[in-house]
Coordinates of C-alpha atoms in Angstrom, one line a residue:
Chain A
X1 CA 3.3 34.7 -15.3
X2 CA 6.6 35.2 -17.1
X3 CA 8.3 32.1 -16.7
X4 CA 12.3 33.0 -15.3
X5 CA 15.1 30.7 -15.5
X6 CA 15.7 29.5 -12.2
X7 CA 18.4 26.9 -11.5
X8 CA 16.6 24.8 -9.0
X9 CA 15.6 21.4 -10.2
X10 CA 11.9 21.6 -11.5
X11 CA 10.9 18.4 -10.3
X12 CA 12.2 19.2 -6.8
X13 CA 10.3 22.3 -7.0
X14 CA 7.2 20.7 -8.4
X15 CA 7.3 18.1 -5.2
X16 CA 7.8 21.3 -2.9
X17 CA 4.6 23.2 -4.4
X18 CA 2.5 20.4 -4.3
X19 CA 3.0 19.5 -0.2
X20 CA 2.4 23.3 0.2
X21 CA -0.6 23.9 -2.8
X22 CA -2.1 20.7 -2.7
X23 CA -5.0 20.9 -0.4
X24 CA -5.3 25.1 -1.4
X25 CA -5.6 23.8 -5.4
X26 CA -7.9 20.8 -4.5
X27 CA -10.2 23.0 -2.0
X28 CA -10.6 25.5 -5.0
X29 CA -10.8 23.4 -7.7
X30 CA -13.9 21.3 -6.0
X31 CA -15.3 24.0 -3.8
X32 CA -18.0 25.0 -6.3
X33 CA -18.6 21.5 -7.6
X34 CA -18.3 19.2 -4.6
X35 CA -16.3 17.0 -7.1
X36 CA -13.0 15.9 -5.4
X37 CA -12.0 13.5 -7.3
X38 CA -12.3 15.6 -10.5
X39 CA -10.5 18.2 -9.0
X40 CA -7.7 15.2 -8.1
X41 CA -7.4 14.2 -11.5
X42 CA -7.4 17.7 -13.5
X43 CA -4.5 19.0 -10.9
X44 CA -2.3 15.5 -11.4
X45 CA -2.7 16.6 -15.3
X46 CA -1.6 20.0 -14.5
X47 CA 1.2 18.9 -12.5
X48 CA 2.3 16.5 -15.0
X49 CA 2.0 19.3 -17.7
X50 CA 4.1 21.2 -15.6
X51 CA 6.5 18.4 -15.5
X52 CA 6.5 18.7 -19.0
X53 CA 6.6 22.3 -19.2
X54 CA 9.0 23.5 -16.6
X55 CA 12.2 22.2 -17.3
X56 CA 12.4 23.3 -20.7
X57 CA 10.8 27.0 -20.6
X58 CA 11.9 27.8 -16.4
X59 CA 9.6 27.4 -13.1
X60 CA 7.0 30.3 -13.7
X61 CA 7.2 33.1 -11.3
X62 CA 3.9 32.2 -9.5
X63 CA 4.0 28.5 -9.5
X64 CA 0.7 27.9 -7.9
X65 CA -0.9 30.1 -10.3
X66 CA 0.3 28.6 -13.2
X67 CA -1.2 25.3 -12.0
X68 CA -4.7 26.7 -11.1
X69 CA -4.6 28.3 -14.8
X70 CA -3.9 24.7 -16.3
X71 CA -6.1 23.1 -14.4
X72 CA -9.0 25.3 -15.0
X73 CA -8.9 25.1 -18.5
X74 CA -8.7 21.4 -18.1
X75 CA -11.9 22.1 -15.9
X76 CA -13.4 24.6 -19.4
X77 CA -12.1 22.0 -22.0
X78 CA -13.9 18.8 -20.5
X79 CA -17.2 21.1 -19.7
X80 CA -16.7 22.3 -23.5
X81 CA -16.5 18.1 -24.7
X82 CA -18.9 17.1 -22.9
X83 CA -21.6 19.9 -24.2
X84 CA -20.2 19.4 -27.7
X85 CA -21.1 15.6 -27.2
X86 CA -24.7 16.6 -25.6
X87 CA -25.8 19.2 -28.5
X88 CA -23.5 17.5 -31.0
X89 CA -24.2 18.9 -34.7
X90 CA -26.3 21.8 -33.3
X91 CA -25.7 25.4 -33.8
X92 CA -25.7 26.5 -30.4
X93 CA -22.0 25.2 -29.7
X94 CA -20.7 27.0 -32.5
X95 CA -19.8 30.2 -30.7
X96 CA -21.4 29.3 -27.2
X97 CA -18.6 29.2 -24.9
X98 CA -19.4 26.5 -22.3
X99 CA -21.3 27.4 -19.6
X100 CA -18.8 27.5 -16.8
X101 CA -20.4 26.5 -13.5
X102 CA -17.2 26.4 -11.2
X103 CA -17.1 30.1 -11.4
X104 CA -13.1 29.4 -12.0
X105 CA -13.5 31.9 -14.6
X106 CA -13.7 34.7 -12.0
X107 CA -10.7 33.9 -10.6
X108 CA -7.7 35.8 -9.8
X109 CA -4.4 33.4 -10.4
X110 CA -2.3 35.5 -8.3
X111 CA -4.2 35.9 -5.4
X112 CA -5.7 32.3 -4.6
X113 CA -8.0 32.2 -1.9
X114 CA -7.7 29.5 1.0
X115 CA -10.2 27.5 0.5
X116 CA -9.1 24.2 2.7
X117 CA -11.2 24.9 5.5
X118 CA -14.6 24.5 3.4
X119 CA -12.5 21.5 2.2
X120 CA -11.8 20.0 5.7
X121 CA -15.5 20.2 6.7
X122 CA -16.6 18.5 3.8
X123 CA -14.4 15.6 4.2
X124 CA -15.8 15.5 8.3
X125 CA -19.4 16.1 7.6
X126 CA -21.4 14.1 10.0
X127 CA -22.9 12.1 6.9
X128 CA -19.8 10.2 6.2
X129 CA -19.0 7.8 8.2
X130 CA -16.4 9.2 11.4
X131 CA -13.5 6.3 10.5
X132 CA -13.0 8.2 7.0
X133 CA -12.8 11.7 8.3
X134 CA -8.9 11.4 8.7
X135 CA -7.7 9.6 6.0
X136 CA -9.7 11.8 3.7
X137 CA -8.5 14.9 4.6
X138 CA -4.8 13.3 4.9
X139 CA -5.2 12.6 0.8
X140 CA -7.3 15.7 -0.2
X141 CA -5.8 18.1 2.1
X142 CA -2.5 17.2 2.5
X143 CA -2.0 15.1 -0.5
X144 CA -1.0 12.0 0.7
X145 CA -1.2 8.7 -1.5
X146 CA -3.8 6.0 -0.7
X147 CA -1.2 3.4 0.0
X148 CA 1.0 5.7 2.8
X149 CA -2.2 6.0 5.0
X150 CA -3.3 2.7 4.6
X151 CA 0.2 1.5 5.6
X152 CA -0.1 3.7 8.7
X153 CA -3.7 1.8 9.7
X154 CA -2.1 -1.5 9.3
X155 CA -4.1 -1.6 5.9
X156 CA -4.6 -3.1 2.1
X157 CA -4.6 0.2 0.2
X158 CA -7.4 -1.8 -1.9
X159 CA -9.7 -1.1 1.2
X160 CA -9.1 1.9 1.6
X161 CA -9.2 3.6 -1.4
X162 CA -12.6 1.9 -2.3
X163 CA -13.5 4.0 1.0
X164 CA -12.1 6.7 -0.6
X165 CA -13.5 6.6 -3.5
X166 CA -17.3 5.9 -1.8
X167 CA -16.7 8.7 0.1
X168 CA -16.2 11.5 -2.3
X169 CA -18.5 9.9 -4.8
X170 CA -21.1 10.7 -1.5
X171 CA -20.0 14.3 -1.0
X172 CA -20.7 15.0 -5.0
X173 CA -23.5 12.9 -5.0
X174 CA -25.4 13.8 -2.0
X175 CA -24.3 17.2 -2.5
X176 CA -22.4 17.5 0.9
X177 CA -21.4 21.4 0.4
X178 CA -18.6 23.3 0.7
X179 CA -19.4 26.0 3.2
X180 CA -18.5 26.8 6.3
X181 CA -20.8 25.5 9.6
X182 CA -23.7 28.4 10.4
X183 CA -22.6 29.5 14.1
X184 CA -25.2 27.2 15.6
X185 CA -23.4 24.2 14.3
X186 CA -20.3 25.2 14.5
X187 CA -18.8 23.6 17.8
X188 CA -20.0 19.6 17.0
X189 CA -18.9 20.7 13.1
X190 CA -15.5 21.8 14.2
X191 CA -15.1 19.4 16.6
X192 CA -15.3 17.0 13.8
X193 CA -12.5 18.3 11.8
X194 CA -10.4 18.7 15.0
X195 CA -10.8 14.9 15.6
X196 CA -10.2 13.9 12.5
X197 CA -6.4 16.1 12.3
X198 CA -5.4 14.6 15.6
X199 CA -6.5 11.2 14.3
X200 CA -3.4 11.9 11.8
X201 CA -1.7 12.8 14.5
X202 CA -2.4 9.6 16.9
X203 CA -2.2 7.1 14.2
X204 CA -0.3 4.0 15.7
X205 CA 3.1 4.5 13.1
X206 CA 5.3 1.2 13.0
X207 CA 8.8 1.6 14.7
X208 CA 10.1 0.9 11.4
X209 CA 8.7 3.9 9.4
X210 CA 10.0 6.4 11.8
X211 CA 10.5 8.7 8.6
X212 CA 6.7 8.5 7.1
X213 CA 5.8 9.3 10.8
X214 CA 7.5 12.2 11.2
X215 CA 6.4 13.9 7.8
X216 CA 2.1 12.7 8.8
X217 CA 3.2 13.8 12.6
X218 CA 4.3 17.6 11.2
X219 CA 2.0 17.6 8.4
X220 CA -0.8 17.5 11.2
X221 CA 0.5 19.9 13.7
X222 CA 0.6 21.7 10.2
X223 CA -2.8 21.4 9.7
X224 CA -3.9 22.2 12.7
X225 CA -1.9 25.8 12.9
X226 CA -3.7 26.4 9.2
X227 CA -6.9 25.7 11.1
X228 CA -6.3 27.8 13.7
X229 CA -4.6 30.5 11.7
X230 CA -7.9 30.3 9.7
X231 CA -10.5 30.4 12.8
X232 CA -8.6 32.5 15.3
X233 CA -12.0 33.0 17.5
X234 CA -12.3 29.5 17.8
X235 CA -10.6 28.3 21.6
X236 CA -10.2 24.8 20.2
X237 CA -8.7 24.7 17.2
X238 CA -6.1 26.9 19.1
X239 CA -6.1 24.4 21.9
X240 CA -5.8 21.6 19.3
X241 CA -2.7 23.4 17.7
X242 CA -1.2 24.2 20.9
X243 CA -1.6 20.4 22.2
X244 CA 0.0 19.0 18.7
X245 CA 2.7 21.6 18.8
X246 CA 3.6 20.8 22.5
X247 CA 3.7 16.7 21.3
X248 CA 5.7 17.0 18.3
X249 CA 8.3 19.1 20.5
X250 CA 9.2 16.1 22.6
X251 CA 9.0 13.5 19.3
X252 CA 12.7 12.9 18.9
X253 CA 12.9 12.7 23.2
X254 CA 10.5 10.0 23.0
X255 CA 13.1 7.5 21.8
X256 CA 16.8 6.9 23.7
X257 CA 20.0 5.8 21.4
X258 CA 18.8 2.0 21.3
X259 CA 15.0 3.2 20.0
X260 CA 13.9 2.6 23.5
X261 CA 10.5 4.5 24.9
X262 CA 11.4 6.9 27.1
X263 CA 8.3 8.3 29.7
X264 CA 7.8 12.1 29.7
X265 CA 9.1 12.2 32.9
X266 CA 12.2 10.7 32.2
X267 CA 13.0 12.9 29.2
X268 CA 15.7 14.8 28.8
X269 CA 14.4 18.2 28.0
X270 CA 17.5 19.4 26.0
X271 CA 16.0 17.5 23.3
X272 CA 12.6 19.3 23.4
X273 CA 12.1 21.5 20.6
X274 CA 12.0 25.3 22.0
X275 CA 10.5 26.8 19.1
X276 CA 7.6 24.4 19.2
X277 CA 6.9 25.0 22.9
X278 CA 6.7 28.6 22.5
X279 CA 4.1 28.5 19.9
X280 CA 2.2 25.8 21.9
X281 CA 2.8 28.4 24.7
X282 CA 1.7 31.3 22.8
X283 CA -1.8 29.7 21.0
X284 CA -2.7 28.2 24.6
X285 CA -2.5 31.7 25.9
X286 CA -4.5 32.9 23.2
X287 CA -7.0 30.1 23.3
X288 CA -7.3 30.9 27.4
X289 CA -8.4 34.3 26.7
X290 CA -11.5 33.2 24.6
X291 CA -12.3 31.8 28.3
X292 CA -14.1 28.8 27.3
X293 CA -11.9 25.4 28.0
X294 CA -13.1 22.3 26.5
X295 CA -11.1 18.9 26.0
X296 CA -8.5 19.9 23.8
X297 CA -7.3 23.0 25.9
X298 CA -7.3 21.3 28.9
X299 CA -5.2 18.5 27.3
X300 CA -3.0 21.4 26.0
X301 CA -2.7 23.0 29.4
X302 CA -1.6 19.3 31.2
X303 CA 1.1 19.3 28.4
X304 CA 2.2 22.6 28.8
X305 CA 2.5 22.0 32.5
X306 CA 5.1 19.5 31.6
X307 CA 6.8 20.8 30.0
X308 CA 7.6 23.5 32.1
X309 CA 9.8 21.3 33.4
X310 CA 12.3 22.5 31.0
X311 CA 12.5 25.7 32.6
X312 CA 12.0 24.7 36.1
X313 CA 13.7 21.6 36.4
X314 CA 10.5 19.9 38.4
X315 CA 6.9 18.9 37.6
X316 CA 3.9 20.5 39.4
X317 CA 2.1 17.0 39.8
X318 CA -0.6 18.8 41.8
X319 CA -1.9 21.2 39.4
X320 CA -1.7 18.6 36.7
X321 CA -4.4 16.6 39.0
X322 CA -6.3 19.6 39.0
X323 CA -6.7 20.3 35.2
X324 CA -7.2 16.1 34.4
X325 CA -10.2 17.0 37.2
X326 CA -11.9 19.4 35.0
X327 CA -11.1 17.1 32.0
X328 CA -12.6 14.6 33.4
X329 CA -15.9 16.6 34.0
X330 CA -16.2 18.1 31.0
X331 CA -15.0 14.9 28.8
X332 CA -15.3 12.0 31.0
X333 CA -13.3 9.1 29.2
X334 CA -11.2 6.3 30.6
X335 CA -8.0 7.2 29.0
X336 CA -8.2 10.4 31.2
X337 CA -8.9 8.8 34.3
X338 CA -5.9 5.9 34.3
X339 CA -3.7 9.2 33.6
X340 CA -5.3 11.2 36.2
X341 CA -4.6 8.4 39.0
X342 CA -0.7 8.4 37.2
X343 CA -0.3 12.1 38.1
X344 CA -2.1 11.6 41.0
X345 CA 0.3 8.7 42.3
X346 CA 3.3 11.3 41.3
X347 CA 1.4 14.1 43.4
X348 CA 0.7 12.1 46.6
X349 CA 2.3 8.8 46.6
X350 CA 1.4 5.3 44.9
X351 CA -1.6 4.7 47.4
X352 CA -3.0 7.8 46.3
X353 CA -2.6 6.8 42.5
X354 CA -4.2 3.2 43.1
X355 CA -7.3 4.7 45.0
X356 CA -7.3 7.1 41.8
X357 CA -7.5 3.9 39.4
X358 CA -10.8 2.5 41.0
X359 CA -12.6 5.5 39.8
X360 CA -12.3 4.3 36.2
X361 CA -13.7 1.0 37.3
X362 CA -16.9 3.6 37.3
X363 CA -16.4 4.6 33.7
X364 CA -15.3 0.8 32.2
X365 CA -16.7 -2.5 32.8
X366 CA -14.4 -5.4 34.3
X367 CA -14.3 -6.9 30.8
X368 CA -13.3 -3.8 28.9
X369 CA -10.5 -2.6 31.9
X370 CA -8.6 -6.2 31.1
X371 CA -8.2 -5.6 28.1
X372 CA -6.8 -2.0 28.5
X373 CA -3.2 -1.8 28.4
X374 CA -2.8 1.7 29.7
X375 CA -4.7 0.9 33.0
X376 CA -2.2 -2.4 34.1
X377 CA 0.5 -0.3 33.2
X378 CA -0.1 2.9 35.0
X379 CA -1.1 0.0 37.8
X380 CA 1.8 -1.9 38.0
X381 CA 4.0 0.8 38.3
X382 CA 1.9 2.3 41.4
X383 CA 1.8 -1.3 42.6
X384 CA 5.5 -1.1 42.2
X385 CA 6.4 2.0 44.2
X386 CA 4.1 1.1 46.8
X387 CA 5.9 -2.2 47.5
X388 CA 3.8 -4.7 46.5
X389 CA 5.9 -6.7 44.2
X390 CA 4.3 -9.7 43.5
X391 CA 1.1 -8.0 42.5
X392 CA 3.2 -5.7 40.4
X393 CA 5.0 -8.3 38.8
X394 CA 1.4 -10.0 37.7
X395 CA 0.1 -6.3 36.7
X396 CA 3.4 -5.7 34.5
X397 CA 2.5 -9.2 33.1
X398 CA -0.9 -8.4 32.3
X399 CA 0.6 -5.0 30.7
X400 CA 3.5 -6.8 28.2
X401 CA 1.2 -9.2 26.8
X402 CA -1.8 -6.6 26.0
X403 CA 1.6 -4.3 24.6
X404 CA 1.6 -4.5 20.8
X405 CA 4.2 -1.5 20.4
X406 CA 7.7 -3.5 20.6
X407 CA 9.5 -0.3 22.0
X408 CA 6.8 -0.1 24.9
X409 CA 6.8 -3.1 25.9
X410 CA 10.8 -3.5 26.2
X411 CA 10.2 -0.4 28.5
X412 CA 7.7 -2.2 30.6
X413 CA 9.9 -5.3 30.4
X414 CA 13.2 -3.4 31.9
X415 CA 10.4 -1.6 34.5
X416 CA 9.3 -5.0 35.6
X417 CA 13.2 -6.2 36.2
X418 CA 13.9 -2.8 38.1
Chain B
X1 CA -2.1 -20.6 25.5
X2 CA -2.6 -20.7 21.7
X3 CA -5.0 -19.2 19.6
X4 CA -5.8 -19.6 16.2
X5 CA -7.2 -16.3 14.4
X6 CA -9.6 -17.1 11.5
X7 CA -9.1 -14.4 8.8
X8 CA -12.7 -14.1 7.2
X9 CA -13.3 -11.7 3.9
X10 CA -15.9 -10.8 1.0
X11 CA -13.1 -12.0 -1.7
X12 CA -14.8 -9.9 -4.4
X13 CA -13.5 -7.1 -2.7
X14 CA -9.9 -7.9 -4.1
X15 CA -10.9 -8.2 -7.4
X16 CA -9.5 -5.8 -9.3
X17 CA -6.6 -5.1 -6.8
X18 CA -3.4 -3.8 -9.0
X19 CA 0.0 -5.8 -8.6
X20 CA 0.3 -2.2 -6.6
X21 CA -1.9 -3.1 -4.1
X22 CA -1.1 -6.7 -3.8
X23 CA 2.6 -5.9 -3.2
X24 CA 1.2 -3.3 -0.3
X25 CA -1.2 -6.3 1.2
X26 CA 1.7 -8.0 1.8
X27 CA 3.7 -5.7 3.1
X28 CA 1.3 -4.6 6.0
X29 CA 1.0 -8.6 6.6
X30 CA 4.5 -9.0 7.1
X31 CA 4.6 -5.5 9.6
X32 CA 2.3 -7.5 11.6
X33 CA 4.2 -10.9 11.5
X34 CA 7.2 -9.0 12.3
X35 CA 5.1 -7.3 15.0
X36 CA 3.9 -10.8 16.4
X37 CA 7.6 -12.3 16.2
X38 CA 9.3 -9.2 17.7
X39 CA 6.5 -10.0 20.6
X40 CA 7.6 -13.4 20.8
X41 CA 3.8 -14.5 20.4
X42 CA 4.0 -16.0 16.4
X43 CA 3.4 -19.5 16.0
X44 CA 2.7 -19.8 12.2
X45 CA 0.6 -18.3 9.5
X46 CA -1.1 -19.1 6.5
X47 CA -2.3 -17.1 3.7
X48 CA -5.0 -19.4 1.2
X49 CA -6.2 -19.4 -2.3
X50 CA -9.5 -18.1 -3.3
X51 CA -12.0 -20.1 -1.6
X52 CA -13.2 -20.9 -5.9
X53 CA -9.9 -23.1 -5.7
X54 CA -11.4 -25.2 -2.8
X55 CA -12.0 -29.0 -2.9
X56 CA -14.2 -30.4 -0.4
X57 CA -14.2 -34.4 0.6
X58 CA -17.0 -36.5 3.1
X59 CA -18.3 -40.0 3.1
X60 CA -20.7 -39.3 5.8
X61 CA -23.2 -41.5 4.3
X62 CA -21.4 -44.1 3.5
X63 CA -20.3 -43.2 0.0
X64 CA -17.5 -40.8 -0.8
X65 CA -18.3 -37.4 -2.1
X66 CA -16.2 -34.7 -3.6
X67 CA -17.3 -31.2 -4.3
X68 CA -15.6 -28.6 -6.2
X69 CA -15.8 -25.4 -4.4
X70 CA -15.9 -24.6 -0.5
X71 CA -18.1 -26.1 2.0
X72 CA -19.8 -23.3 3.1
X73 CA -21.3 -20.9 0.6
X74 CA -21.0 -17.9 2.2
X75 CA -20.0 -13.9 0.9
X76 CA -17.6 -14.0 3.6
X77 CA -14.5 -17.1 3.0
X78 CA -11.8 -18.1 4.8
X79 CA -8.9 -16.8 3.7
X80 CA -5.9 -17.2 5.7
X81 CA -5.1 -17.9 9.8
X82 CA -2.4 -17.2 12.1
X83 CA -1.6 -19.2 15.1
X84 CA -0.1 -17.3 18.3
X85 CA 0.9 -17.9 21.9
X86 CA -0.4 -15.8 24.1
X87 CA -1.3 -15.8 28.0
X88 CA -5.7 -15.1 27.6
X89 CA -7.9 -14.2 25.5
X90 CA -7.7 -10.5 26.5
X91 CA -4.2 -10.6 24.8
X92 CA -5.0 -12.4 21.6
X93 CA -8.1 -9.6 21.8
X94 CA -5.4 -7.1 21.7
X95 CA -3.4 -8.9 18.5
X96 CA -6.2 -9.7 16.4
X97 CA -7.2 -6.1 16.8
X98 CA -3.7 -5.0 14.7
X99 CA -4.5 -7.8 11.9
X100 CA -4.7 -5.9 8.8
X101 CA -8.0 -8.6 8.0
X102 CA -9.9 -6.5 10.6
X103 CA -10.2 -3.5 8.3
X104 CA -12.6 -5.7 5.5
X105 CA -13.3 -8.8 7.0
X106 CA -13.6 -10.1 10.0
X107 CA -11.7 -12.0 12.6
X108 CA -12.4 -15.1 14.5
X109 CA -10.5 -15.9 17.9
X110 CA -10.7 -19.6 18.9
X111 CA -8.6 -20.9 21.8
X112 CA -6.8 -24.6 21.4
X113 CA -8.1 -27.3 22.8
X114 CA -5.9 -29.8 22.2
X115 CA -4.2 -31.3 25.5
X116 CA -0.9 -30.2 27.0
X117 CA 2.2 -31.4 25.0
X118 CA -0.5 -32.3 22.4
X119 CA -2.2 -35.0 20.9
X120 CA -1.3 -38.2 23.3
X121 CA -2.0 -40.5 20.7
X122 CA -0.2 -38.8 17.8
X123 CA 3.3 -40.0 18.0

């Protein structure tokens, strides 16, 4: 750890090490104690140490071991307090070390173990609550503040960092542990984790903070490839990885000059990311192999098919139908229905697609269909194509006013004037 | 048709919220009034004092009566509403869903019934 001069700017360097370290330093740090937030508050002290340190003696040769050093001593010195305080003017301290119970003592600075995985399903164990899964793992994996993810859910950081706080305060005090799922539980365990990344994924980002929403949009496809980097047996968290990868590829498509929403379909495919749909390509294939497809394969597999249309210069509608079919039985959900009876109405014409929509009315009640937006959109556009225009013009309507997105819904309005 | 959404919350939630957070509170409220006016569906909005601050007034029963505090003593207050345009209830459904009150409080959708053009009698 002999620290070199190096002319890049520490503080730049300090801000690149902790997006890479952060979740690696946190997992470690609380692995053996279950205490997050401890492990929170010694690595902000050794990152402001090394704030301190850094530009005056040079950015140490092994960064992230420097940090784990600082911060496990932190870890020794606050042990060594708080049994000098418990058997204060006893011998006993006198030349007792403390007794260390992280087991930090044992470790090797310079070859960190990656311990995020043990992390991630501790923060999406089945006793907390599902609706803190993501933002959880956003903060203690990925480092995020409090008040960015509760601006992305529309949110008073006050709420959620009380949530945050309960919720770690659970895992130490309940003793949620830091293991990985016995085989048995693995699939519901993993699924957990899974759902909770592409919650980070999903989240509903304001038009306005296109830039916070591209760094939580890679930051998840990130975290999904460490997932599946880290469980390469596992089909889904390669499906999952694939499916993100494949999204993030068409992110900057997504929008025209004037910030409009532009379909998949109508996007132009010079601005998909290449590199992106290769990997998605090459972790589907991998994930295939396994041979057992479950929702987020198949989900991969629909976007992989479109975006084949990059090389081909057409979409196979058809086969789309077919994998939404075997979606649909194996993870039955309105969402994949409306969308089936969209690719169905592409396939074999608008009739086709509207017969298609009446088998969600078998997964939704009335009530809960009028209030879906994706259903009276994919519906007025079929109502469109097949020529009935006043009954599209009501669906489109119904569509804009359930629309909160602003750039969707000045898509739907120029659809409805078309 | 116009709706009025009731923001109800446990105010000792808030009460050690930093400057920090305040600052952040109202920042996702104005997303979602920019939201609502880029929608074309704002009518107004109003964002209360602490329900403690609350005067009430009657003189049902003849006599006039003033109370210091709210009318209703209840762990959940009122603490702000918004007023939008929208064509149903499944659409003011769909806005009061994005209100940042949903998170720690709940709330409370009630349709207008005052008459067309409004009050006839009101000049």
């Amino acid at each position: 750890m002999t620290p070199v001069n190096q002319p890049e700017d520490p503080r730049a360097k300090a801000a690149l090490i902790a997006r890479e370290s952060y979740g690696r330093l946190v997992a470690i740090l609380a692995s053996r104690t279950s205490d997050i937030a401890a492990a929170e508050d010694v690595l902000a002290d050794a990152f402001a140490k090394a704030m301190e340190k850094w530009p005056v003696e040079g950015i140490p040769q092994n960064p992230e071991g420097w940090l784990i050093t600082v911060a496990t001593n932190r870890v020794k010195d606050i042990a060594k307090s708080s049994h000098s305080r418990t058997y204060a003017g006893s011998l006993e301290d006198v030349d007792m070390p403390p007794s260390d119970s992280s087991g930090l003592n044992n470790l090797n600075p310079d070859e960190i173990p990656d311990e995020r995985l043990r992390l991630m399903f501790a923060c999406a164990h089945p006793a907390l609550t599902s609706s803190i899964h993501t933002p959880l793992m956003m903060q203690t994996v990925l480092g995020f503040e409090a008040a960015d993810i509760a601006s992305a859910y529309l949110m008073p950081s006050a709420t959620l960092a009380q949530r945050l706080v309960r919720a770690k305060r659970k895992i130490k005090d309940a003793g949620i542990p830091f293991t990985l799922p016995e085989r048995a539980d693995m699939t519901p365990r993993l699924t957990a984790v899974l759902e909770a990344v592409y919650g980070a994924y999903a989240l509903n980002w304001d038009q306005q903070e296109l830039d916070r929403t591209k760094d939580i949009a890679s930051e998840a496809t990130y975290l999904a490839s460490v997932i599946a980097d880290l469980l390469p047996e596992e089909p889904e968290a390669l499906g999952l990885a694939a499916l993100l990868a494949f999204s993030l590829a068409r992110r900057i498509a997504r929008q025209d000059q004037n910030s409009d929403f532009v379909p998949l379909e109508e996007q132009d495919t010079a601005r998909w990311d290449r590199m992106l749909i290769r990997r998605g390509n090459v972790l589907l294939e991998r994930a295939v192999k396994l041979g057992s497809p479950a929702r987020f394969q198949l989900e991969a597999l629909i976007q992989s098919l479109h975006m084949s249309r990059a090389t081909t210069g057409q979409t196979d509608w058809a086969q789309i139908v077919q994998v939404y079919d075997a979606l649909i039985q194996i993870a039955p959900t309105t969402g994949a229905a409306i969308a089936r009876a969209a690719a169905l109405g592409k396939a074999h014409g608008p009739e086709a697609g509207l017969r298609a929509l009446d088998i969600v009315h078998q997964l939704a009640n009335d009530a809960d269909l009028n209030r879906m937006q994706p259903y009276w959109a994919t519906k007025s556009h079929l109502l469109r194509q097949a020529g009935k225009a006043s009954d599209a013009r009501e669906a489109y309507e119904k569509a804009i006013s359930l629309t909160t997105d602003s750039a969707v819904r000045s898509w739907l309005e120029k659809e409805m004037g078309r | 048709m116009r709706y009025t959404l009731f923001l109800y919350s446990d105010e000792t939630a808030f009460a050690d919220a930093t400057p920090e957070d305040m600052d952040q509170a109202l920042r996702v409220f104005g997303d979602y009034i920019n939201q609502l006016k880029e929608a074309g569906v704002f009518v107004d909005t109003e964002w209360l004092q602490p329900s403690a601050t609350a005067t009430t007034i009657t003189k049902v029963g003849g006599e006039r009566k003033i109370q210091d505090g709210p009318y209703a003593d209840t762990k959940e207050q009122l603490g702000g509403t918004f007023v939008i345009d929208v064509p149903d209830l499944d659409a003011a459904m769909a806005w009061a869903e994005k209100c940042p009150n949903v998170h720690y409080g709940i709330v409370e959708v009630r349709a207008t019934a005052m008459p067309e053009g409004g009050n006839p009698y009101a000049g």
